[in-house]
mmCIF file of N, CA and C and ligand atoms in Angstrom:
data_model
loop_
_atom_site.group_PDB
_atom_site.id
_atom_site.type_symbol
_atom_site.label_atom_id
_atom_site.label_comp_id
_atom_site.label_asym_id
_atom_site.label_seq_id
_atom_site.Cartn_x
_atom_site.Cartn_y
_atom_site.Cartn_z
ATOM 1 N N MET A 1 78.538 124.556 -13.734
ATOM 2 C CA MET A 1 78.378 124.127 -12.357
ATOM 3 C C MET A 1 77.405 125.068 -11.654
ATOM 4 N N HIS A 2 76.343 124.509 -11.129
ATOM 5 C CA HIS A 2 75.338 125.328 -10.463
ATOM 6 C C HIS A 2 75.116 124.805 -9.057
ATOM 7 N N GLU A 3 75.919 125.314 -8.154
ATOM 8 C CA GLU A 3 75.686 124.955 -6.766
ATOM 9 C C GLU A 3 74.449 125.668 -6.277
ATOM 10 N N PRO A 4 73.678 125.018 -5.412
ATOM 11 C CA PRO A 4 72.511 125.709 -4.847
ATOM 12 C C PRO A 4 72.948 126.936 -4.062
ATOM 13 N N ARG A 5 72.262 128.026 -4.302
ATOM 14 C CA ARG A 5 72.634 129.264 -3.621
ATOM 15 C C ARG A 5 71.504 129.720 -2.718
ATOM 16 N N LEU A 6 71.909 130.288 -1.609
ATOM 17 C CA LEU A 6 70.954 130.850 -0.676
ATOM 18 C C LEU A 6 70.959 132.361 -0.830
ATOM 19 N N SER A 7 69.838 132.948 -0.541
ATOM 20 C CA SER A 7 69.724 134.395 -0.555
ATOM 21 C C SER A 7 69.345 134.844 0.846
ATOM 22 N N LEU A 8 70.080 135.786 1.369
ATOM 23 C CA LEU A 8 69.842 136.247 2.730
ATOM 24 C C LEU A 8 69.645 137.755 2.722
ATOM 25 N N THR A 9 68.572 138.191 3.326
ATOM 26 C CA THR A 9 68.393 139.625 3.532
ATOM 27 C C THR A 9 68.849 139.946 4.944
ATOM 28 N N PHE A 10 69.792 140.851 5.000
ATOM 29 C CA PHE A 10 70.524 141.130 6.229
ATOM 30 C C PHE A 10 70.286 142.585 6.619
ATOM 31 N N THR A 11 69.990 142.803 7.893
ATOM 32 C CA THR A 11 69.873 144.172 8.390
ATOM 33 C C THR A 11 71.111 144.483 9.217
ATOM 34 N N CYS A 12 71.811 145.511 8.810
ATOM 35 C CA CYS A 12 73.067 145.890 9.461
ATOM 36 C C CYS A 12 72.837 146.163 10.944
ATOM 37 N N THR A 13 73.761 145.669 11.758
ATOM 38 C CA THR A 13 73.634 145.840 13.202
ATOM 39 C C THR A 13 74.334 147.095 13.707
ATOM 40 N N VAL A 14 74.984 147.816 12.815
ATOM 41 C CA VAL A 14 75.686 149.020 13.247
ATOM 42 C C VAL A 14 74.676 150.122 13.551
ATOM 43 N N GLU A 15 74.836 150.696 14.700
ATOM 44 C CA GLU A 15 73.941 151.767 15.100
ATOM 45 C C GLU A 15 74.052 152.908 14.094
ATOM 46 N N ALA A 16 72.925 153.523 13.787
ATOM 47 C CA ALA A 16 72.887 154.621 12.818
ATOM 48 C C ALA A 16 73.100 154.155 11.393
ATOM 49 N N CYS A 17 73.088 152.847 11.181
ATOM 50 C CA CYS A 17 73.162 152.359 9.798
ATOM 51 C C CYS A 17 71.880 151.590 9.499
ATOM 52 N N HIS A 18 71.804 150.364 10.012
ATOM 53 C CA HIS A 18 70.618 149.514 9.858
ATOM 54 C C HIS A 18 70.180 149.363 8.403
ATOM 55 N N THR A 19 71.110 149.406 7.499
ATOM 56 C CA THR A 19 70.806 149.210 6.083
ATOM 57 C C THR A 19 70.437 147.752 5.828
ATOM 58 N N ARG A 20 69.384 147.571 5.059
ATOM 59 C CA ARG A 20 69.025 146.209 4.652
ATOM 60 C C ARG A 20 69.640 145.912 3.298
ATOM 61 N N SER A 21 70.180 144.731 3.165
ATOM 62 C CA SER A 21 70.779 144.351 1.896
ATOM 63 C C SER A 21 70.609 142.849 1.718
ATOM 64 N N THR A 22 70.610 142.418 0.483
ATOM 65 C CA THR A 22 70.429 141.010 0.182
ATOM 66 C C THR A 22 71.711 140.454 -0.418
ATOM 67 N N HIS A 23 72.106 139.293 0.061
ATOM 68 C CA HIS A 23 73.368 138.685 -0.353
ATOM 69 C C HIS A 23 73.114 137.234 -0.738
ATOM 70 N N GLN A 24 73.909 136.766 -1.668
ATOM 71 C CA GLN A 24 73.797 135.371 -2.089
ATOM 72 C C GLN A 24 75.114 134.647 -1.896
ATOM 73 N N PHE A 25 74.995 133.402 -1.487
ATOM 74 C CA PHE A 25 76.183 132.575 -1.287
ATOM 75 C C PHE A 25 75.750 131.127 -1.390
ATOM 76 N N THR A 26 76.704 130.233 -1.461
ATOM 77 C CA THR A 26 76.351 128.827 -1.620
ATOM 78 C C THR A 26 75.900 128.226 -0.294
ATOM 79 N N ARG A 27 75.017 127.253 -0.419
ATOM 80 C CA ARG A 27 74.549 126.540 0.763
ATOM 81 C C ARG A 27 75.719 125.857 1.478
ATOM 82 N N ARG A 28 76.669 125.392 0.694
ATOM 83 C CA ARG A 28 77.807 124.686 1.280
ATOM 84 C C ARG A 28 78.631 125.615 2.172
ATOM 85 N N SER A 29 78.861 126.842 1.713
ATOM 86 C CA SER A 29 79.598 127.792 2.549
ATOM 87 C C SER A 29 78.816 128.118 3.805
ATOM 88 N N TYR A 30 77.513 128.294 3.640
ATOM 89 C CA TYR A 30 76.675 128.686 4.771
ATOM 90 C C TYR A 30 76.596 127.575 5.809
ATOM 91 N N GLU A 31 76.541 126.341 5.352
ATOM 92 C CA GLU A 31 76.356 125.238 6.290
ATOM 93 C C GLU A 31 77.660 124.651 6.796
ATOM 94 N N ARG A 32 78.734 124.833 6.031
ATOM 95 C CA ARG A 32 79.978 124.159 6.417
ATOM 96 C C ARG A 32 81.192 125.059 6.443
ATOM 97 N N GLY A 33 81.075 126.254 5.937
ATOM 98 C CA GLY A 33 82.270 127.081 5.801
ATOM 99 C C GLY A 33 82.130 128.454 6.428
ATOM 100 N N ILE A 34 82.565 129.435 5.664
ATOM 101 C CA ILE A 34 82.631 130.816 6.131
ATOM 102 C C ILE A 34 81.821 131.694 5.175
ATOM 103 N N VAL A 35 81.003 132.553 5.720
ATOM 104 C CA VAL A 35 80.318 133.560 4.908
ATOM 105 C C VAL A 35 80.449 134.909 5.605
ATOM 106 N N ILE A 36 80.948 135.884 4.866
ATOM 107 C CA ILE A 36 81.057 137.255 5.358
ATOM 108 C C ILE A 36 80.363 138.150 4.341
ATOM 109 N N VAL A 37 79.536 139.074 4.803
ATOM 110 C CA VAL A 37 78.904 140.012 3.871
ATOM 111 C C VAL A 37 79.312 141.429 4.245
ATOM 112 N N GLN A 38 79.397 142.251 3.233
ATOM 113 C CA GLN A 38 79.733 143.655 3.465
ATOM 114 C C GLN A 38 78.483 144.497 3.342
ATOM 115 N N CYS A 39 78.239 145.320 4.355
ATOM 116 C CA CYS A 39 77.092 146.219 4.330
ATOM 117 C C CYS A 39 77.341 147.306 3.292
ATOM 118 N N PRO A 40 76.407 147.503 2.364
ATOM 119 C CA PRO A 40 76.605 148.552 1.366
ATOM 120 C C PRO A 40 76.469 149.952 1.946
ATOM 121 N N GLY A 41 75.897 150.041 3.143
ATOM 122 C CA GLY A 41 75.707 151.347 3.763
ATOM 123 C C GLY A 41 76.978 151.843 4.446
ATOM 124 N N CYS A 42 77.483 151.084 5.398
ATOM 125 C CA CYS A 42 78.614 151.549 6.201
ATOM 126 C C CYS A 42 79.905 150.836 5.841
ATOM 127 N N LYS A 43 79.817 149.853 4.957
ATOM 128 C CA LYS A 43 80.994 149.113 4.482
ATOM 129 C C LYS A 43 81.618 148.218 5.534
ATOM 130 N N ASN A 44 80.993 148.111 6.679
ATOM 131 C CA ASN A 44 81.457 147.122 7.635
ATOM 132 C C ASN A 44 81.149 145.735 7.108
ATOM 133 N N ARG A 45 81.948 144.773 7.546
ATOM 134 C CA ARG A 45 81.672 143.398 7.160
ATOM 135 C C ARG A 45 81.111 142.650 8.353
ATOM 136 N N HIS A 46 80.216 141.755 8.048
ATOM 137 C CA HIS A 46 79.522 141.025 9.092
ATOM 138 C C HIS A 46 79.664 139.536 8.857
ATOM 139 N N LEU A 47 79.886 138.835 9.927
ATOM 140 C CA LEU A 47 80.070 137.401 9.864
ATOM 141 C C LEU A 47 78.708 136.719 9.905
ATOM 142 N N ILE A 48 78.391 135.986 8.869
ATOM 143 C CA ILE A 48 77.106 135.290 8.785
ATOM 144 C C ILE A 48 77.258 133.846 9.231
ATOM 145 N N ALA A 49 78.338 133.217 8.822
ATOM 146 C CA ALA A 49 78.567 131.828 9.219
ATOM 147 C C ALA A 49 80.063 131.624 9.416
ATOM 148 N N ASP A 50 80.410 130.888 10.465
ATOM 149 C CA ASP A 50 81.812 130.583 10.727
ATOM 150 C C ASP A 50 81.905 129.189 11.329
ATOM 151 N N HIS A 51 81.767 128.203 10.478
ATOM 152 C CA HIS A 51 81.801 126.825 10.969
ATOM 153 C C HIS A 51 83.213 126.339 11.215
ATOM 154 N N LEU A 52 84.194 127.095 10.765
ATOM 155 C CA LEU A 52 85.576 126.683 10.940
ATOM 156 C C LEU A 52 86.214 127.348 12.155
ATOM 157 N N GLY A 53 85.465 128.279 12.780
ATOM 158 C CA GLY A 53 85.968 128.913 13.988
ATOM 159 C C GLY A 53 87.101 129.894 13.761
ATOM 160 N N TRP A 54 87.261 130.349 12.542
ATOM 161 C CA TRP A 54 88.353 131.284 12.254
ATOM 162 C C TRP A 54 88.172 132.611 12.964
ATOM 163 N N PHE A 55 86.928 133.022 13.089
ATOM 164 C CA PHE A 55 86.678 134.401 13.490
ATOM 165 C C PHE A 55 86.000 134.521 14.846
ATOM 166 N N LYS A 56 85.762 133.403 15.506
ATOM 167 C CA LYS A 56 84.877 133.462 16.678
ATOM 168 C C LYS A 56 85.427 134.343 17.786
ATOM 169 N N GLU A 57 86.752 134.446 17.872
ATOM 170 C CA GLU A 57 87.313 135.275 18.939
ATOM 171 C C GLU A 57 87.635 136.675 18.444
ATOM 172 N N SER A 58 87.239 136.966 17.248
ATOM 173 C CA SER A 58 87.624 138.240 16.649
ATOM 174 C C SER A 58 86.427 139.097 16.285
ATOM 175 N N THR A 59 85.278 138.693 16.754
ATOM 176 C CA THR A 59 84.086 139.465 16.445
ATOM 177 C C THR A 59 83.465 139.980 17.733
ATOM 178 N N LYS A 60 82.743 141.037 17.591
ATOM 179 C CA LYS A 60 81.976 141.562 18.711
ATOM 180 C C LYS A 60 80.558 141.760 18.205
ATOM 181 N N ASP A 61 79.621 141.071 18.832
ATOM 182 C CA ASP A 61 78.223 141.153 18.423
ATOM 183 C C ASP A 61 78.056 140.840 16.932
ATOM 184 N N GLY A 62 78.843 139.916 16.470
ATOM 185 C CA GLY A 62 78.721 139.495 15.076
ATOM 186 C C GLY A 62 79.318 140.444 14.077
ATOM 187 N N GLN A 63 79.947 141.487 14.552
ATOM 188 C CA GLN A 63 80.520 142.464 13.639
ATOM 189 C C GLN A 63 82.028 142.279 13.597
ATOM 190 N N MET A 64 82.558 142.196 12.414
ATOM 191 C CA MET A 64 83.984 141.987 12.274
ATOM 192 C C MET A 64 84.731 143.253 12.681
ATOM 193 N N LYS A 65 85.762 143.073 13.458
ATOM 194 C CA LYS A 65 86.518 144.227 13.916
ATOM 195 C C LYS A 65 87.702 144.519 13.013
ATOM 196 N N THR A 66 88.469 143.529 12.737
ATOM 197 C CA THR A 66 89.684 143.747 11.953
ATOM 198 C C THR A 66 89.717 142.748 10.806
ATOM 199 N N VAL A 67 88.687 142.797 10.019
ATOM 200 C CA VAL A 67 88.502 141.748 9.020
ATOM 201 C C VAL A 67 89.639 141.721 8.013
ATOM 202 N N GLU A 68 90.184 142.870 7.706
ATOM 203 C CA GLU A 68 91.249 142.867 6.705
ATOM 204 C C GLU A 68 92.456 142.069 7.204
ATOM 205 N N ASP A 69 92.781 142.248 8.475
ATOM 206 C CA ASP A 69 93.885 141.491 9.038
ATOM 207 C C ASP A 69 93.574 140.006 9.074
ATOM 208 N N LEU A 70 92.340 139.702 9.444
ATOM 209 C CA LEU A 70 91.959 138.293 9.538
ATOM 210 C C LEU A 70 91.963 137.631 8.175
ATOM 211 N N VAL A 71 91.414 138.332 7.216
ATOM 212 C CA VAL A 71 91.383 137.751 5.876
ATOM 213 C C VAL A 71 92.804 137.604 5.349
ATOM 214 N N ARG A 72 93.646 138.567 5.685
ATOM 215 C CA ARG A 72 95.038 138.464 5.265
ATOM 216 C C ARG A 72 95.688 137.241 5.911
ATOM 217 N N ALA A 73 95.391 137.035 7.179
ATOM 218 C CA ALA A 73 95.968 135.898 7.880
ATOM 219 C C ALA A 73 95.504 134.576 7.283
ATOM 220 N N LYS A 74 94.266 134.568 6.839
ATOM 221 C CA LYS A 74 93.718 133.341 6.243
ATOM 222 C C LYS A 74 93.639 133.473 4.728
ATOM 223 N N GLY A 75 94.368 134.432 4.217
ATOM 224 C CA GLY A 75 94.152 134.875 2.841
ATOM 225 C C GLY A 75 94.249 133.782 1.804
ATOM 226 N N GLU A 76 95.175 132.877 2.011
ATOM 227 C CA GLU A 76 95.367 131.854 1.002
ATOM 228 C C GLU A 76 94.087 131.055 0.808
ATOM 229 N N LYS A 77 93.481 130.703 1.916
ATOM 230 C CA LYS A 77 92.254 129.911 1.819
ATOM 231 C C LYS A 77 91.088 130.746 1.322
ATOM 232 N N VAL A 78 91.037 131.989 1.790
ATOM 233 C CA VAL A 78 89.920 132.821 1.363
ATOM 234 C C VAL A 78 89.979 133.067 -0.139
ATOM 235 N N ARG A 79 91.174 133.273 -0.646
ATOM 236 C CA ARG A 79 91.291 133.490 -2.089
ATOM 237 C C ARG A 79 90.917 132.253 -2.876
ATOM 238 N N ARG A 80 91.186 131.095 -2.281
ATOM 239 C CA ARG A 80 90.779 129.870 -2.952
ATOM 240 C C ARG A 80 89.275 129.691 -2.885
ATOM 241 N N GLY A 81 88.673 130.401 -1.956
ATOM 242 C CA GLY A 81 87.218 130.438 -1.916
ATOM 243 C C GLY A 81 86.729 131.378 -2.992
ATOM 244 N N ARG A 82 85.885 132.278 -2.621
ATOM 245 C CA ARG A 82 85.195 133.005 -3.665
ATOM 246 C C ARG A 82 84.826 134.377 -3.121
ATOM 247 N N VAL A 83 85.153 135.402 -3.864
ATOM 248 C CA VAL A 83 84.708 136.746 -3.534
ATOM 249 C C VAL A 83 83.718 137.149 -4.611
ATOM 250 N N GLY A 84 82.469 137.206 -4.235
ATOM 251 C CA GLY A 84 81.424 137.378 -5.232
ATOM 252 C C GLY A 84 80.877 138.782 -5.270
ATOM 253 N N GLU A 85 79.787 138.911 -5.958
ATOM 254 C CA GLU A 85 79.117 140.206 -6.048
ATOM 255 C C GLU A 85 78.507 140.574 -4.705
ATOM 256 N N GLY A 86 78.289 141.831 -4.510
ATOM 257 C CA GLY A 86 77.609 142.296 -3.312
ATOM 258 C C GLY A 86 78.461 142.206 -2.074
ATOM 259 N N GLY A 87 79.776 142.161 -2.244
ATOM 260 C CA GLY A 87 80.649 142.178 -1.084
ATOM 261 C C GLY A 87 80.596 140.917 -0.251
ATOM 262 N N VAL A 88 80.268 139.800 -0.863
ATOM 263 C CA VAL A 88 80.225 138.542 -0.125
ATOM 264 C C VAL A 88 81.577 137.852 -0.244
ATOM 265 N N VAL A 89 82.115 137.449 0.900
ATOM 266 C CA VAL A 89 83.287 136.587 0.902
ATOM 267 C C VAL A 89 82.837 135.241 1.444
ATOM 268 N N GLU A 90 83.081 134.193 0.695
ATOM 269 C CA GLU A 90 82.699 132.890 1.209
ATOM 270 C C GLU A 90 83.782 131.869 0.937
ATOM 271 N N TYR A 91 83.840 130.899 1.812
ATOM 272 C CA TYR A 91 84.806 129.827 1.671
ATOM 273 C C TYR A 91 84.151 128.549 2.152
ATOM 274 N N ALA A 92 84.217 127.520 1.361
ATOM 275 C CA ALA A 92 83.652 126.239 1.759
ATOM 276 C C ALA A 92 84.758 125.198 1.742
ATOM 277 N N PRO A 93 84.873 124.428 2.805
ATOM 278 C CA PRO A 93 85.879 123.359 2.820
ATOM 279 C C PRO A 93 85.529 122.294 1.798
ATOM 280 N N GLU A 94 86.543 121.609 1.321
ATOM 281 C CA GLU A 94 86.303 120.544 0.340
ATOM 282 C C GLU A 94 85.472 119.440 0.961
HETATM 283 ZN ZN1 ZN B 1 75.898 149.093 7.836
#
């Protein structure tokens, strides 16, 4: 199975970090689901796409504040999604 994948180069928004990193995820997650990437520099996670509205009230300037709690709260679905290389968490609805 080869779903089309997107590649995104992301510059960390955390002050004093600004690490650039490249992440890959499926087009389906990006356009219809959830994509979270982890900065390899500061280890913060950043919300790239949230079409399901899970995180919209839990982010500040696109930066996840309590992602571990949020992922735990939605954990069942996130685990059914995909945790890939490069610290990407993605979930696409059926
Ligand atoms: Zn960073």
